[in-house]
PDB file of C-alpha atoms in Angstrom:
ATOM      1  CA  MET A   7     -18.757 -66.592  25.093  1.00  0.00           C
ATOM      2  CA  TRP A   8     -16.942 -64.303  22.520  1.00  0.00           C
ATOM      3  CA  GLU A   9     -19.456 -61.584  23.329  1.00  0.00           C
ATOM      4  CA  LYS A  10     -17.642 -61.150  26.688  1.00  0.00           C
ATOM      5  CA  SER A  11     -13.974 -61.414  25.648  1.00  0.00           C
ATOM      6  CA  SER A  12     -11.998 -58.475  24.336  1.00  0.00           C
ATOM      7  CA  THR A  13     -10.994 -60.201  21.133  1.00  0.00           C
ATOM      8  CA  ALA A  14     -12.889 -62.675  18.717  1.00  0.00           C
ATOM      9  CA  GLN A  15     -11.713 -64.771  16.151  1.00  0.00           C
ATOM     10  CA  VAL A  16     -12.777 -63.725  12.666  1.00  0.00           C
ATOM     11  CA  VAL A  17     -12.319 -66.801  10.695  1.00  0.00           C
ATOM     12  CA  PRO A  18     -12.100 -69.867  12.715  1.00  0.00           C
ATOM     13  CA  PHE A  19      -9.174 -72.608  11.958  1.00  0.00           C
ATOM     14  CA  SER A  20     -10.508 -75.630  10.282  1.00  0.00           C
ATOM     15  CA  ARG A  21      -8.393 -77.862  12.468  1.00  0.00           C
ATOM     16  CA  PRO A  22      -5.378 -77.321  14.633  1.00  0.00           C
ATOM     17  CA  ARG A  23      -2.158 -78.074  12.776  1.00  0.00           C
ATOM     18  CA  LYS A  24       1.700 -78.476  13.567  1.00  0.00           C
ATOM     19  CA  LEU A  25       3.653 -75.671  12.569  1.00  0.00           C
ATOM     20  CA  ALA A  26       6.874 -77.665  12.314  1.00  0.00           C
ATOM     21  CA  LYS A  27       6.594 -78.392   8.680  1.00  0.00           C
ATOM     22  CA  VAL A  28       4.533 -75.565   7.432  1.00  0.00           C
ATOM     23  CA  PRO A  29       5.287 -72.710   9.919  1.00  0.00           C
ATOM     24  CA  PHE A  30       3.652 -69.978   7.609  1.00  0.00           C
ATOM     25  CA  VAL A  31       0.807 -70.221   5.151  1.00  0.00           C
ATOM     26  CA  GLU A  32      -1.617 -67.551   4.076  1.00  0.00           C
ATOM     27  CA  LEU A  33      -4.072 -67.134   1.088  1.00  0.00           C
ATOM     28  CA  ALA A  34      -3.063 -63.551  -0.224  1.00  0.00           C
ATOM     29  CA  ASP A  35      -2.145 -61.515  -3.211  1.00  0.00           C
ATOM     30  CA  GLY A  36      -4.051 -63.771  -5.375  1.00  0.00           C
ATOM     31  CA  ARG A  37      -2.085 -66.805  -4.364  1.00  0.00           C
ATOM     32  CA  LEU A  38      -1.776 -69.484  -1.885  1.00  0.00           C
ATOM     33  CA  GLN A  39       1.740 -68.867  -0.657  1.00  0.00           C
ATOM     34  CA  GLY A  40       3.720 -69.635   2.516  1.00  0.00           C
ATOM     35  CA  VAL A  41       7.013 -71.219   4.104  1.00  0.00           C
ATOM     36  CA  VAL A  42       7.877 -75.100   4.168  1.00  0.00           C
ATOM     37  CA  SER A  43      10.695 -76.428   6.190  1.00  0.00           C
ATOM     38  CA  SER A  44      13.249 -78.589   4.385  1.00  0.00           C
ATOM     39  CA  GLY A  45      13.132 -82.237   5.528  1.00  0.00           C
ATOM     40  CA  SER A  46      16.930 -82.465   5.243  1.00  0.00           C
ATOM     41  CA  ASP A  47      18.402 -79.016   6.609  1.00  0.00           C
ATOM     42  CA  ILE A  48      17.054 -77.425   9.601  1.00  0.00           C
ATOM     43  CA  GLY A  49      18.841 -74.059   8.535  1.00  0.00           C
ATOM     44  CA  ARG A  50      16.874 -74.237   5.078  1.00  0.00           C
ATOM     45  CA  VAL A  51      13.201 -73.561   4.170  1.00  0.00           C
ATOM     46  CA  TYR A  52      11.207 -73.241   0.960  1.00  0.00           C
ATOM     47  CA  VAL A  53       9.018 -70.416  -0.050  1.00  0.00           C
ATOM     48  CA  SER A  54       6.103 -72.025  -2.190  1.00  0.00           C
ATOM     49  CA  SER A  55       2.899 -70.493  -3.787  1.00  0.00           C
ATOM     50  CA  VAL A  56       0.075 -71.543  -6.211  1.00  0.00           C
ATOM     51  CA  GLU A  57      -1.315 -68.679  -8.162  1.00  0.00           C
ATOM     52  CA  ALA A  58      -5.221 -68.588  -8.003  1.00  0.00           C
ATOM     53  CA  GLY A  59      -7.294 -69.631 -11.459  1.00  0.00           C
ATOM     54  CA  THR A  60      -4.045 -70.532 -13.350  1.00  0.00           C
ATOM     55  CA  TYR A  61      -2.255 -72.754 -10.600  1.00  0.00           C
ATOM     56  CA  ALA A  62       1.106 -71.503 -11.792  1.00  0.00           C
ATOM     57  CA  PHE A  63       3.553 -72.656  -9.166  1.00  0.00           C
ATOM     58  CA  ALA A  64       6.678 -71.621  -7.686  1.00  0.00           C
ATOM     59  CA  CYS A  65       9.078 -72.841  -5.067  1.00  0.00           C
ATOM     60  CA  SER A  66      12.339 -71.528  -3.937  1.00  0.00           C
ATOM     61  CA  THR A  67      14.590 -71.497  -0.943  1.00  0.00           C
ATOM     62  CA  ASN A  68      15.175 -68.826   1.630  1.00  0.00           C
ATOM     63  CA  ASN A  69      18.317 -67.690  -0.455  1.00  0.00           C
ATOM     64  CA  ASN A  70      16.195 -67.694  -3.651  1.00  0.00           C
ATOM     65  CA  ARG A  71      17.641 -70.853  -5.328  1.00  0.00           C
ATOM     66  CA  PRO A  72      15.028 -72.976  -7.115  1.00  0.00           C
ATOM     67  CA  CYS A  73      13.692 -75.952  -5.628  1.00  0.00           C
ATOM     68  CA  GLY A  74      14.987 -79.347  -7.258  1.00  0.00           C
ATOM     69  CA  GLY A  75      11.784 -80.993  -7.166  1.00  0.00           C
ATOM     70  CA  ALA A  76       9.374 -78.054  -8.842  1.00  0.00           C
ATOM     71  CA  HIS A  77      10.511 -78.993 -12.776  1.00  0.00           C
ATOM     72  CA  GLY A  78       7.130 -79.361 -14.515  1.00  0.00           C
ATOM     73  CA  TRP A  79       4.888 -80.485 -11.432  1.00  0.00           C
ATOM     74  CA  PHE A  80       4.165 -79.654  -7.710  1.00  0.00           C
ATOM     75  CA  CYS A  81       7.213 -80.337  -5.454  1.00  0.00           C
ATOM     76  CA  LYS A  82       6.615 -81.984  -2.188  1.00  0.00           C
ATOM     77  CA  HIS A  83       6.915 -78.545  -0.671  1.00  0.00           C
ATOM     78  CA  ILE A  84       3.824 -77.243  -2.502  1.00  0.00           C
ATOM     79  CA  ARG A  85       1.921 -80.277  -1.670  1.00  0.00           C
ATOM     80  CA  ALA A  86       2.552 -79.778   2.064  1.00  0.00           C
ATOM     81  CA  LEU A  87       1.479 -76.055   1.803  1.00  0.00           C
ATOM     82  CA  VAL A  88      -1.932 -76.976   0.050  1.00  0.00           C
ATOM     83  CA  GLY A  89      -2.364 -79.910   2.820  1.00  0.00           C
ATOM     84  CA  GLU A  90      -1.671 -77.297   5.501  1.00  0.00           C
ATOM     85  CA  ALA A  91      -3.741 -74.437   4.174  1.00  0.00           C
ATOM     86  CA  VAL A  92      -6.900 -77.261   3.804  1.00  0.00           C
ATOM     87  CA  LEU A  93      -6.087 -77.697   7.631  1.00  0.00           C
ATOM     88  CA  GLN A  94      -5.870 -73.977   8.538  1.00  0.00           C
ATOM     89  CA  TYR A  95      -8.691 -72.616   6.385  1.00  0.00           C
ATOM     90  CA  GLY A  96     -10.933 -75.568   5.456  1.00  0.00           C
ATOM     91  CA  VAL A  97     -11.148 -77.209   2.081  1.00  0.00           C
ATOM     92  CA  GLU A  98     -13.871 -75.126   0.786  1.00  0.00           C
ATOM     93  CA  ARG A  99     -12.562 -71.819   1.300  1.00  0.00           C
ATOM     94  CA  VAL A 100      -9.158 -72.829  -0.189  1.00  0.00           C
ATOM     95  CA  ALA A 101     -10.682 -74.230  -3.338  1.00  0.00           C
ATOM     96  CA  ARG A 102     -12.948 -71.102  -3.532  1.00  0.00           C
ATOM     97  CA  TYR A 103      -9.782 -68.819  -3.359  1.00  0.00           C
ATOM     98  CA  LEU A 104      -7.757 -70.922  -5.719  1.00  0.00           C
ATOM     99  CA  LYS A 105     -10.700 -71.150  -8.148  1.00  0.00           C
ATOM    100  CA  VAL A 106     -10.562 -75.218  -7.962  1.00  0.00           C
ATOM    101  CA  GLU A 107     -13.621 -77.402  -8.687  1.00  0.00           C
ATOM    102  CA  VAL A 108     -13.622 -80.114  -6.048  1.00  0.00           C
ATOM    103  CA  PRO A 109     -16.341 -82.660  -5.511  1.00  0.00           C
ATOM    104  CA  ASP A 110     -18.939 -81.374  -3.016  1.00  0.00           C
ATOM    105  CA  ASP A 111     -18.749 -84.272  -0.619  1.00  0.00           C
ATOM    106  CA  GLY A 112     -15.335 -85.738   0.406  1.00  0.00           C
ATOM    107  CA  ALA A 113     -13.221 -83.114  -1.011  1.00  0.00           C
ATOM    108  CA  ASP A 114      -9.797 -82.948   0.871  1.00  0.00           C
ATOM    109  CA  ALA A 115      -6.269 -81.681   0.259  1.00  0.00           C
ATOM    110  CA  ALA A 116      -5.575 -84.441  -2.469  1.00  0.00           C
ATOM    111  CA  SER A 117      -8.556 -83.636  -4.575  1.00  0.00           C
ATOM    112  CA  VAL A 118      -7.503 -79.904  -4.481  1.00  0.00           C
ATOM    113  CA  ILE A 119      -3.943 -81.010  -5.671  1.00  0.00           C
ATOM    114  CA  ASP A 120      -5.503 -83.602  -8.221  1.00  0.00           C
ATOM    115  CA  ALA A 121      -7.904 -80.985  -9.679  1.00  0.00           C
ATOM    116  CA  MET A 122      -4.738 -78.466  -9.928  1.00  0.00           C
ATOM    117  CA  THR A 123      -2.268 -80.765 -11.497  1.00  0.00           C
ATOM    118  CA  ALA A 124      -5.000 -82.212 -13.898  1.00  0.00           C
ATOM    119  CA  THR A 125      -4.666 -78.952 -15.618  1.00  0.00           C
ATOM    120  CA  ARG A 126      -0.822 -79.081 -16.311  1.00  0.00           C
ATOM    121  CA  PRO A 127      -0.016 -75.844 -14.341  1.00  0.00           C
ATOM    122  CA  ALA A 128       2.874 -73.810 -15.794  1.00  0.00           C
ATOM    123  CA  GLN A 129       6.081 -72.817 -13.205  1.00  0.00           C
ATOM    124  CA  GLY A 130       5.337 -69.220 -12.404  1.00  0.00           C
ATOM    125  CA  ASP A 131       7.284 -66.233 -11.300  1.00  0.00           C
ATOM    126  CA  ARG A 132       9.386 -66.618  -8.210  1.00  0.00           C
ATOM    127  CA  SER A 133       9.583 -62.826  -7.526  1.00  0.00           C
ATOM    128  CA  ALA A 134       7.235 -62.870  -4.889  1.00  0.00           C
ATOM    129  CA  ALA A 135       9.065 -65.292  -2.598  1.00  0.00           C
ATOM    130  CA  ALA A 136      11.263 -62.317  -0.992  1.00  0.00           C
ATOM    131  CA  GLN A 137       7.780 -60.668  -0.084  1.00  0.00           C
ATOM    132  CA  VAL A 138       6.541 -63.745   1.430  1.00  0.00           C
ATOM    133  CA  PHE A 139       9.592 -64.532   3.322  1.00  0.00           C
ATOM    134  CA  SER A 140       9.650 -61.139   4.752  1.00  0.00           C
ATOM    135  CA  ARG A 141       6.276 -61.442   6.021  1.00  0.00           C
ATOM    136  CA  PHE A 142       6.815 -64.815   7.719  1.00  0.00           C
ATOM    137  CA  LEU A 143       9.992 -63.320   9.517  1.00  0.00           C
ATOM    138  CA  ARG A 144       7.944 -60.393  10.784  1.00  0.00           C
ATOM    139  CA  HIS A 145       5.525 -62.888  12.107  1.00  0.00           C
ATOM    140  CA  LEU A 146       8.351 -64.789  13.994  1.00  0.00           C
ATOM    141  CA  ALA A 147       9.379 -61.235  15.511  1.00  0.00           C
ATOM    142  CA  TYR A 148       5.881 -60.791  17.303  1.00  0.00           C
ATOM    143  CA  LEU A 149       6.909 -64.092  19.102  1.00  0.00           C
ATOM    144  CA  GLU A 150       9.896 -62.160  20.851  1.00  0.00           C
ATOM    145  CA  LEU A 151       7.421 -59.493  22.205  1.00  0.00           C
ATOM    146  CA  GLU A 152       6.505 -59.421  25.835  1.00  0.00           C
ATOM    147  CA  PRO A 153       2.851 -60.248  26.232  1.00  0.00           C
ATOM    148  CA  VAL A 154       0.711 -56.815  26.587  1.00  0.00           C
ATOM    149  CA  THR A 155      -3.122 -56.354  27.126  1.00  0.00           C
ATOM    150  CA  VAL A 156      -2.864 -53.170  24.900  1.00  0.00           C
ATOM    151  CA  PRO A 157      -3.235 -53.544  21.040  1.00  0.00           C
ATOM    152  CA  LEU A 158      -0.612 -53.519  18.809  1.00  0.00           C
ATOM    153  CA  PRO A 159      -1.502 -51.546  15.659  1.00  0.00           C
ATOM    154  CA  GLU A 160       0.622 -53.157  13.316  1.00  0.00           C
ATOM    155  CA  MET A 161      -0.879 -56.425  14.386  1.00  0.00           C
ATOM    156  CA  GLN A 162      -4.198 -55.348  12.771  1.00  0.00           C
ATOM    157  CA  TRP A 163      -5.637 -57.072   9.505  1.00  0.00           C
ATOM    158  CA  PHE A 164      -6.350 -55.321   6.436  1.00  0.00           C
ATOM    159  CA  PRO A 165      -7.641 -57.462   3.462  1.00  0.00           C
ATOM    160  CA  THR A 166      -5.109 -57.020   0.409  1.00  0.00           C
ATOM    161  CA  THR A 167      -6.465 -55.173  -2.504  1.00  0.00           C
ATOM    162  CA  ARG A 168      -6.318 -58.086  -4.799  1.00  0.00           C
ATOM    163  CA  ALA A 169      -8.256 -60.257  -2.352  1.00  0.00           C
ATOM    164  CA  VAL A 170     -10.072 -63.082  -4.119  1.00  0.00           C
ATOM    165  CA  ALA A 171     -11.490 -64.709  -1.311  1.00  0.00           C
TER     166      ALA A 171
END
């Protein structure tokens, strides 16, 4: 069927996911990173990330205040981010990108989180949060565009120079 269409999905989603809790998730710049909605304040989101290989983690609000739950361990925002990444990309791809050893059978988001937390990862640098949040806002801007049939050059995807997957 895709041979007859004008577009083809490059990487199929593992399963559909709901965007209310984690509206933006990506494997980029050597990190799993994304935006997670606050459970208590509709106007607040958290920018969370986990670095590939070291599992150094960072979580802060959209106005760059540190997350209250990310002191020495993965907060609920990072756990939600990993869960949604597994839904979007599949457990094998997420584990390979983050360099996590998970069992061959029965691996899921919980096993990826358990494997990373077992290494007692350090809290990482939050400096990338502004770039991640900016990309998220840019993606939101595309929702406001009128539907067109001509290609949008800025919607083309190019891999980052430091891609691990």
